[in-house]
PDB file of C-alpha atoms in Angstrom:
ATOM      1  CA  UNK M   1     103.008  94.556 115.444  1.00 95.00           C
ATOM      2  CA  UNK M   2     100.000  96.504 114.209  1.00 97.00           C
ATOM      3  CA  UNK M   3      97.129  94.209 113.281  1.00 98.00           C
ATOM      4  CA  UNK M   4      93.591  94.798 112.124  1.00 98.00           C
ATOM      5  CA  UNK M   5      91.554  91.605 112.267  1.00 98.00           C
ATOM      6  CA  UNK M   6      88.158  91.629 110.620  1.00 98.00           C
ATOM      7  CA  UNK M   7      85.155  89.407 111.200  1.00 98.00           C
ATOM      8  CA  UNK M   8      84.404  86.534 108.875  1.00 98.00           C
ATOM      9  CA  UNK M   9      82.520  86.305 105.624  1.00 98.00           C
ATOM     10  CA  UNK M  10      78.783  86.915 105.697  1.00 98.00           C
ATOM     11  CA  UNK M  11      75.907  85.668 103.549  1.00 98.00           C
ATOM     12  CA  UNK M  12      72.730  87.731 103.859  1.00 98.00           C
ATOM     13  CA  UNK M  13      69.433  88.315 102.104  1.00 97.00           C
ATOM     14  CA  UNK M  14      68.296  91.684 100.736  1.00 97.00           C
ATOM     15  CA  UNK M  15      66.614  93.737 103.444  1.00 97.00           C
ATOM     16  CA  UNK M  16      68.543  92.123 106.281  1.00 98.00           C
ATOM     17  CA  UNK M  17      70.763  94.052 108.648  1.00 98.00           C
ATOM     18  CA  UNK M  18      74.456  93.406 109.144  1.00 98.00           C
ATOM     19  CA  UNK M  19      77.344  94.586 111.272  1.00 98.00           C
ATOM     20  CA  UNK M  20      80.948  93.647 110.519  1.00 98.00           C
ATOM     21  CA  UNK M  21      83.860  94.336 112.811  1.00 98.00           C
ATOM     22  CA  UNK M  22      87.522  95.275 112.823  1.00 98.00           C
ATOM     23  CA  UNK M  23      89.659  94.735 115.918  1.00 98.00           C
ATOM     24  CA  UNK M  24      92.889  96.665 116.279  1.00 97.00           C
ATOM     25  CA  UNK M  25      95.909  95.530 118.245  1.00 96.00           C
ATOM     26  CA  UNK M  26      99.584  96.319 118.607  1.00 96.00           C
ATOM     27  CA  UNK M  27      99.068 100.067 118.891  1.00 95.00           C
ATOM     28  CA  UNK M  28      97.175 102.683 120.862  1.00 95.00           C
ATOM     29  CA  UNK M  29      93.721 102.313 119.301  1.00 94.00           C
ATOM     30  CA  UNK M  30      92.345 105.697 120.299  1.00 93.00           C
ATOM     31  CA  UNK M  31      95.288 107.631 118.839  1.00 94.00           C
ATOM     32  CA  UNK M  32      94.231 106.861 115.271  1.00 96.00           C
ATOM     33  CA  UNK M  33      91.251 106.783 112.958  1.00 97.00           C
ATOM     34  CA  UNK M  34      89.699 103.743 111.295  1.00 97.00           C
ATOM     35  CA  UNK M  35      88.325 103.884 107.794  1.00 98.00           C
ATOM     36  CA  UNK M  36      86.285 101.473 105.677  1.00 98.00           C
ATOM     37  CA  UNK M  37      86.910 100.788 102.002  1.00 98.00           C
ATOM     38  CA  UNK M  38      84.671  98.879  99.597  1.00 98.00           C
ATOM     39  CA  UNK M  39      85.929  96.775  96.721  1.00 98.00           C
ATOM     40  CA  UNK M  40      83.266  95.354  94.456  1.00 97.00           C
ATOM     41  CA  UNK M  41      84.121  92.223  92.475  1.00 96.00           C
ATOM     42  CA  UNK M  42      86.773  92.986  89.903  1.00 95.00           C
ATOM     43  CA  UNK M  43      86.707  96.704  90.696  1.00 96.00           C
ATOM     44  CA  UNK M  44      88.817  99.314  92.450  1.00 97.00           C
ATOM     45  CA  UNK M  45      88.922 100.741  95.949  1.00 98.00           C
ATOM     46  CA  UNK M  46      86.170 103.080  97.152  1.00 97.00           C
ATOM     47  CA  UNK M  47      86.459 105.130 100.320  1.00 97.00           C
ATOM     48  CA  UNK M  48      83.334 104.902 102.462  1.00 98.00           C
ATOM     49  CA  UNK M  49      84.027 106.948 105.561  1.00 97.00           C
ATOM     50  CA  UNK M  50      86.085 107.184 108.730  1.00 97.00           C
ATOM     51  CA  UNK M  51      85.864 107.417 112.487  1.00 97.00           C
ATOM     52  CA  UNK M  52      88.157 109.219 114.895  1.00 95.00           C
ATOM     53  CA  UNK M  53      88.640 106.771 117.746  1.00 94.00           C
ATOM     54  CA  UNK M  54      89.511 109.567 120.196  1.00 93.00           C
ATOM     55  CA  UNK M  55      86.018 111.042 120.139  1.00 93.00           C
ATOM     56  CA  UNK M  56      83.989 108.883 117.700  1.00 93.00           C
ATOM     57  CA  UNK M  57      83.616 111.724 115.205  1.00 96.00           C
ATOM     58  CA  UNK M  58      82.653 110.323 111.809  1.00 97.00           C
ATOM     59  CA  UNK M  59      82.471 111.558 108.268  1.00 95.00           C
ATOM     60  CA  UNK M  60      81.300 109.731 105.190  1.00 97.00           C
ATOM     61  CA  UNK M  61      81.715 109.770 101.470  1.00 95.00           C
ATOM     62  CA  UNK M  62      78.557 111.245  99.891  1.00 94.00           C
ATOM     63  CA  UNK M  63      78.222 107.950  98.010  1.00 94.00           C
ATOM     64  CA  UNK M  64      77.700 106.062 101.264  1.00 96.00           C
ATOM     65  CA  UNK M  65      76.214 108.700 103.582  1.00 96.00           C
ATOM     66  CA  UNK M  66      72.897 107.492 104.978  1.00 95.00           C
ATOM     67  CA  UNK M  67      73.350 103.920 103.785  1.00 96.00           C
ATOM     68  CA  UNK M  68      75.970 102.712 106.259  1.00 98.00           C
ATOM     69  CA  UNK M  69      76.989 103.574 109.801  1.00 98.00           C
ATOM     70  CA  UNK M  70      80.505 103.519 111.163  1.00 98.00           C
ATOM     71  CA  UNK M  71      80.923 103.160 114.905  1.00 98.00           C
ATOM     72  CA  UNK M  72      83.385 101.873 117.463  1.00 97.00           C
ATOM     73  CA  UNK M  73      83.718 100.409 120.934  1.00 96.00           C
ATOM     74  CA  UNK M  74      86.948 101.810 122.314  1.00 95.00           C
ATOM     75  CA  UNK M  75      86.844  99.499 125.329  1.00 95.00           C
ATOM     76  CA  UNK M  76      87.502  96.513 123.065  1.00 96.00           C
ATOM     77  CA  UNK M  77      89.494  98.331 120.347  1.00 96.00           C
ATOM     78  CA  UNK M  78      86.929  97.450 117.727  1.00 97.00           C
ATOM     79  CA  UNK M  79      85.351  99.425 114.916  1.00 98.00           C
ATOM     80  CA  UNK M  80      82.186  98.493 113.076  1.00 98.00           C
ATOM     81  CA  UNK M  81      80.493  98.968 109.745  1.00 98.00           C
ATOM     82  CA  UNK M  82      76.782  98.339 109.679  1.00 98.00           C
ATOM     83  CA  UNK M  83      73.813  98.302 107.364  1.00 98.00           C
ATOM     84  CA  UNK M  84      70.180  98.423 108.462  1.00 97.00           C
ATOM     85  CA  UNK M  85      68.853  97.082 105.178  1.00 97.00           C
ATOM     86  CA  UNK M  86      71.213  95.388 102.741  1.00 97.00           C
ATOM     87  CA  UNK M  87      70.798  95.607  99.005  1.00 97.00           C
ATOM     88  CA  UNK M  88      72.122  93.209  96.410  1.00 96.00           C
ATOM     89  CA  UNK M  89      74.480  95.969  95.288  1.00 96.00           C
ATOM     90  CA  UNK M  90      76.190  95.875  98.716  1.00 97.00           C
ATOM     91  CA  UNK M  91      77.842  92.575  97.835  1.00 98.00           C
ATOM     92  CA  UNK M  92      81.546  93.272  97.980  1.00 98.00           C
ATOM     93  CA  UNK M  93      84.756  92.883  99.913  1.00 98.00           C
ATOM     94  CA  UNK M  94      85.039  95.395 102.734  1.00 98.00           C
ATOM     95  CA  UNK M  95      88.357  96.418 104.209  1.00 98.00           C
ATOM     96  CA  UNK M  96      88.989  98.319 107.378  1.00 98.00           C
ATOM     97  CA  UNK M  97      92.205 100.280 107.569  1.00 98.00           C
ATOM     98  CA  UNK M  98      94.064 102.496 109.995  1.00 98.00           C
ATOM     99  CA  UNK M  99      94.374 106.153 109.171  1.00 96.00           C
ATOM    100  CA  UNK M 100      97.353 108.158 110.320  1.00 90.00           C
ATOM    101  CA  UNK M 101      98.593 111.660 109.418  1.00 85.00           C
ATOM    102  CA  UNK M 102      95.643 113.292 111.130  1.00 87.00           C
ATOM    103  CA  UNK M 103      93.192 110.808 109.700  1.00 84.00           C
ATOM    104  CA  UNK M 104      94.061 111.411 106.060  1.00 91.00           C
ATOM    105  CA  UNK M 105      96.154 108.449 104.932  1.00 93.00           C
ATOM    106  CA  UNK M 106      96.031 104.672 105.281  1.00 97.00           C
ATOM    107  CA  UNK M 107      99.013 102.802 106.649  1.00 96.00           C
ATOM    108  CA  UNK M 108      97.660  99.402 107.710  1.00 97.00           C
ATOM    109  CA  UNK M 109      94.839  97.300 106.290  1.00 98.00           C
ATOM    110  CA  UNK M 110      92.645  94.525 107.634  1.00 98.00           C
ATOM    111  CA  UNK M 111      92.373  91.241 105.744  1.00 98.00           C
ATOM    112  CA  UNK M 112      88.898  92.029 104.393  1.00 98.00           C
ATOM    113  CA  UNK M 113      85.365  90.758 104.996  1.00 98.00           C
ATOM    114  CA  UNK M 114      83.435  89.342 102.065  1.00 98.00           C
ATOM    115  CA  UNK M 115      79.741  90.217 102.131  1.00 98.00           C
ATOM    116  CA  UNK M 116      77.412  88.232  99.873  1.00 98.00           C
ATOM    117  CA  UNK M 117      73.839  89.445  99.444  1.00 97.00           C
ATOM    118  CA  UNK M 118      71.521  87.104  97.648  1.00 94.00           C
ATOM    119  CA  UNK M 119      67.897  86.103  97.862  1.00 92.00           C
TER     120      UNK M 119
ATOM    121  CA  UNK Q   1      84.620 107.259  87.986  1.00 58.00           C
ATOM    122  CA  UNK Q   2      87.655 107.935  90.176  1.00 63.00           C
ATOM    123  CA  UNK Q   3      88.811 111.464  90.878  1.00 82.00           C
ATOM    124  CA  UNK Q   4      92.439 110.399  90.575  1.00 96.00           C
ATOM    125  CA  UNK Q   5      93.289 109.153  87.097  1.00 97.00           C
ATOM    126  CA  UNK Q   6      95.509 106.142  86.527  1.00 97.00           C
ATOM    127  CA  UNK Q   7      96.061 104.058  83.396  1.00 98.00           C
ATOM    128  CA  UNK Q   8      93.965 100.874  83.675  1.00 97.00           C
ATOM    129  CA  UNK Q   9      96.858  98.632  82.756  1.00 97.00           C
ATOM    130  CA  UNK Q  10     100.538  98.446  81.992  1.00 98.00           C
ATOM    131  CA  UNK Q  11     103.022  95.692  81.365  1.00 97.00           C
ATOM    132  CA  UNK Q  12     106.709  94.945  81.244  1.00 97.00           C
ATOM    133  CA  UNK Q  13     109.215  92.150  80.988  1.00 97.00           C
ATOM    134  CA  UNK Q  14     111.406  90.939  83.839  1.00 97.00           C
ATOM    135  CA  UNK Q  15     114.211  93.385  84.569  1.00 97.00           C
ATOM    136  CA  UNK Q  16     112.466  96.290  82.862  1.00 97.00           C
ATOM    137  CA  UNK Q  17     111.444  99.586  84.459  1.00 98.00           C
ATOM    138  CA  UNK Q  18     107.805 100.616  84.392  1.00 98.00           C
ATOM    139  CA  UNK Q  19     106.059 103.736  85.622  1.00 98.00           C
ATOM    140  CA  UNK Q  20     102.458 104.286  86.663  1.00 98.00           C
ATOM    141  CA  UNK Q  21     101.003 107.766  86.613  1.00 98.00           C
ATOM    142  CA  UNK Q  22      98.366 109.314  88.861  1.00 98.00           C
ATOM    143  CA  UNK Q  23      96.740 112.609  87.943  1.00 98.00           C
ATOM    144  CA  UNK Q  24      94.642 114.767  90.241  1.00 96.00           C
ATOM    145  CA  UNK Q  25      93.814 118.351  91.014  1.00 94.00           C
ATOM    146  CA  UNK Q  26      94.646 121.396  93.081  1.00 94.00           C
ATOM    147  CA  UNK Q  27      92.815 120.361  96.247  1.00 93.00           C
ATOM    148  CA  UNK Q  28      93.955 116.746  96.324  1.00 95.00           C
ATOM    149  CA  UNK Q  29      97.379 115.826  94.938  1.00 96.00           C
ATOM    150  CA  UNK Q  30      98.230 119.495  94.551  1.00 95.00           C
ATOM    151  CA  UNK Q  31      97.798 120.079  98.290  1.00 95.00           C
ATOM    152  CA  UNK Q  32      98.604 116.766  99.939  1.00 96.00           C
ATOM    153  CA  UNK Q  33     100.946 113.812 100.059  1.00 97.00           C
ATOM    154  CA  UNK Q  34     100.455 110.868  97.707  1.00 97.00           C
ATOM    155  CA  UNK Q  35     100.399 107.248  98.820  1.00 98.00           C
ATOM    156  CA  UNK Q  36     100.702 104.085  96.753  1.00 98.00           C
ATOM    157  CA  UNK Q  37      99.285 100.677  97.567  1.00 98.00           C
ATOM    158  CA  UNK Q  38     100.007  97.277  96.064  1.00 98.00           C
ATOM    159  CA  UNK Q  39      97.261  94.675  95.946  1.00 98.00           C
ATOM    160  CA  UNK Q  40      98.461  91.204  95.063  1.00 98.00           C
ATOM    161  CA  UNK Q  41      95.802  88.855  93.665  1.00 96.00           C
ATOM    162  CA  UNK Q  42      93.339  87.738  96.338  1.00 95.00           C
ATOM    163  CA  UNK Q  43      94.903  89.790  99.115  1.00 97.00           C
ATOM    164  CA  UNK Q  44      94.344  93.061 100.929  1.00 98.00           C
ATOM    165  CA  UNK Q  45      96.151  96.179  99.730  1.00 98.00           C
ATOM    166  CA  UNK Q  46      99.504  96.988 101.279  1.00 98.00           C
ATOM    167  CA  UNK Q  47     101.233 100.338 101.733  1.00 98.00           C
ATOM    168  CA  UNK Q  48     104.036 100.663  99.194  1.00 98.00           C
ATOM    169  CA  UNK Q  49     104.965 104.368  99.206  1.00 98.00           C
ATOM    170  CA  UNK Q  50     104.009 107.058 101.700  1.00 97.00           C
ATOM    171  CA  UNK Q  51     104.403 110.827 101.661  1.00 97.00           C
ATOM    172  CA  UNK Q  52     105.143 110.898  97.925  1.00 97.00           C
ATOM    173  CA  UNK Q  53     108.450 109.057  97.949  1.00 98.00           C
ATOM    174  CA  UNK Q  54     109.047 107.245 101.248  1.00 97.00           C
ATOM    175  CA  UNK Q  55     109.246 103.464 101.481  1.00 98.00           C
ATOM    176  CA  UNK Q  56     107.995 101.598 104.552  1.00 96.00           C
ATOM    177  CA  UNK Q  57     110.385  99.147 106.097  1.00 96.00           C
ATOM    178  CA  UNK Q  58     110.538  95.978 104.028  1.00 95.00           C
ATOM    179  CA  UNK Q  59     109.594  97.528 100.681  1.00 97.00           C
ATOM    180  CA  UNK Q  60     112.420  96.987  98.187  1.00 96.00           C
ATOM    181  CA  UNK Q  61     114.193 100.046  96.805  1.00 96.00           C
ATOM    182  CA  UNK Q  62     113.110  98.916  93.338  1.00 98.00           C
ATOM    183  CA  UNK Q  63     109.927 100.827  94.138  1.00 98.00           C
ATOM    184  CA  UNK Q  64     110.055 104.623  94.099  1.00 98.00           C
ATOM    185  CA  UNK Q  65     107.554 107.442  94.080  1.00 98.00           C
ATOM    186  CA  UNK Q  66     107.556 111.036  92.977  1.00 98.00           C
ATOM    187  CA  UNK Q  67     105.181 113.962  92.797  1.00 98.00           C
ATOM    188  CA  UNK Q  68     105.097 117.139  90.781  1.00 97.00           C
ATOM    189  CA  UNK Q  69     102.267 119.638  90.987  1.00 97.00           C
ATOM    190  CA  UNK Q  70      98.984 117.763  90.619  1.00 96.00           C
ATOM    191  CA  UNK Q  71     100.488 114.504  89.371  1.00 98.00           C
ATOM    192  CA  UNK Q  72     102.436 111.665  90.877  1.00 98.00           C
ATOM    193  CA  UNK Q  73     104.075 108.526  89.629  1.00 98.00           C
ATOM    194  CA  UNK Q  74     105.245 105.163  90.853  1.00 98.00           C
ATOM    195  CA  UNK Q  75     108.296 103.578  89.288  1.00 98.00           C
ATOM    196  CA  UNK Q  76     109.246  99.929  89.529  1.00 98.00           C
ATOM    197  CA  UNK Q  77     112.702  98.991  88.335  1.00 97.00           C
ATOM    198  CA  UNK Q  78     114.154  95.535  87.869  1.00 97.00           C
ATOM    199  CA  UNK Q  79     110.666  94.167  87.304  1.00 98.00           C
ATOM    200  CA  UNK Q  80     109.979  90.747  88.806  1.00 97.00           C
ATOM    201  CA  UNK Q  81     107.145  88.291  88.311  1.00 97.00           C
ATOM    202  CA  UNK Q  82     106.008  88.799  91.902  1.00 97.00           C
ATOM    203  CA  UNK Q  83     105.344  92.472  91.148  1.00 98.00           C
ATOM    204  CA  UNK Q  84     102.308  91.455  89.108  1.00 98.00           C
ATOM    205  CA  UNK Q  85      99.502  93.167  91.005  1.00 98.00           C
ATOM    206  CA  UNK Q  86      97.084  96.075  91.056  1.00 98.00           C
ATOM    207  CA  UNK Q  87      98.528  99.421  92.117  1.00 98.00           C
ATOM    208  CA  UNK Q  88      96.497 102.282  93.546  1.00 98.00           C
ATOM    209  CA  UNK Q  89      97.423 105.881  94.233  1.00 98.00           C
ATOM    210  CA  UNK Q  90      95.686 107.740  97.033  1.00 98.00           C
ATOM    211  CA  UNK Q  91      95.603 111.149  98.609  1.00 97.00           C
ATOM    212  CA  UNK Q  92      93.450 113.389 100.762  1.00 96.00           C
ATOM    213  CA  UNK Q  93      91.018 115.898  99.329  1.00 94.00           C
ATOM    214  CA  UNK Q  94      90.804 119.101 101.355  1.00 91.00           C
ATOM    215  CA  UNK Q  95      87.569 120.283  99.741  1.00 90.00           C
ATOM    216  CA  UNK Q  96      85.706 116.975 100.176  1.00 90.00           C
ATOM    217  CA  UNK Q  97      87.324 115.924 103.477  1.00 93.00           C
ATOM    218  CA  UNK Q  98      87.741 112.514 101.932  1.00 95.00           C
ATOM    219  CA  UNK Q  99      90.337 109.927 101.052  1.00 96.00           C
ATOM    220  CA  UNK Q 100      90.611 109.578  97.286  1.00 97.00           C
ATOM    221  CA  UNK Q 101      91.797 106.565  95.334  1.00 97.00           C
ATOM    222  CA  UNK Q 102      92.833 106.231  91.761  1.00 97.00           C
ATOM    223  CA  UNK Q 103      91.032 103.671  89.656  1.00 97.00           C
ATOM    224  CA  UNK Q 104      93.955 101.280  89.922  1.00 97.00           C
ATOM    225  CA  UNK Q 105      96.508 100.027  87.425  1.00 98.00           C
ATOM    226  CA  UNK Q 106      96.910  96.354  86.681  1.00 98.00           C
ATOM    227  CA  UNK Q 107     100.565  95.488  86.133  1.00 98.00           C
ATOM    228  CA  UNK Q 108     101.278  92.405  84.068  1.00 97.00           C
ATOM    229  CA  UNK Q 109     104.780  90.944  83.970  1.00 97.00           C
ATOM    230  CA  UNK Q 110     105.160  89.289  80.576  1.00 93.00           C
TER     231      UNK Q 110
END
């Protein structure tokens, strides 16, 4: 069974750094891509970027380029989303998801990680 | 503002058939498969339809998808109360090298 298990909820202050994780199991991790999707409270889904687990190639949505970093540790089948300096506007639910079809479509989703940013 | 356009809301009564539209352009829906996701309240999205009209194992055949040109639609027949959720269309954009989502449609079962 394919599973993506994300790290737990986080409460941070503006300016702090943060890294959240997404561990894949039940499939060959390096044969797929992982993507991250933001959902702000009461809003829709926003695509942030993706990473090819075979070679760690990444590409980002222009809306998120330079503000977040997507990375992975293939040895532990885990992908990461990190911020070096959080802003209040980063408060949201973040989902990781598996991309198939050459990295263009989502088939499985993680359960989500809620990030709260408040002074 | 989403690149893929969906109606913000729709509603129906139990047993009815409802459709949700998703409109895009030449380099996204016009060139790629469309996917639909269901997000029940307080949960992560779930794949509902893939490659325009295919249902993953476990998705009831009450759900169906179609695509024509630069538009797609999701149909739900025999509406049930448990179908009350947000529905999102998605596709790939060749020019942006990005996954696109529609703005989402909130389905209310009256």
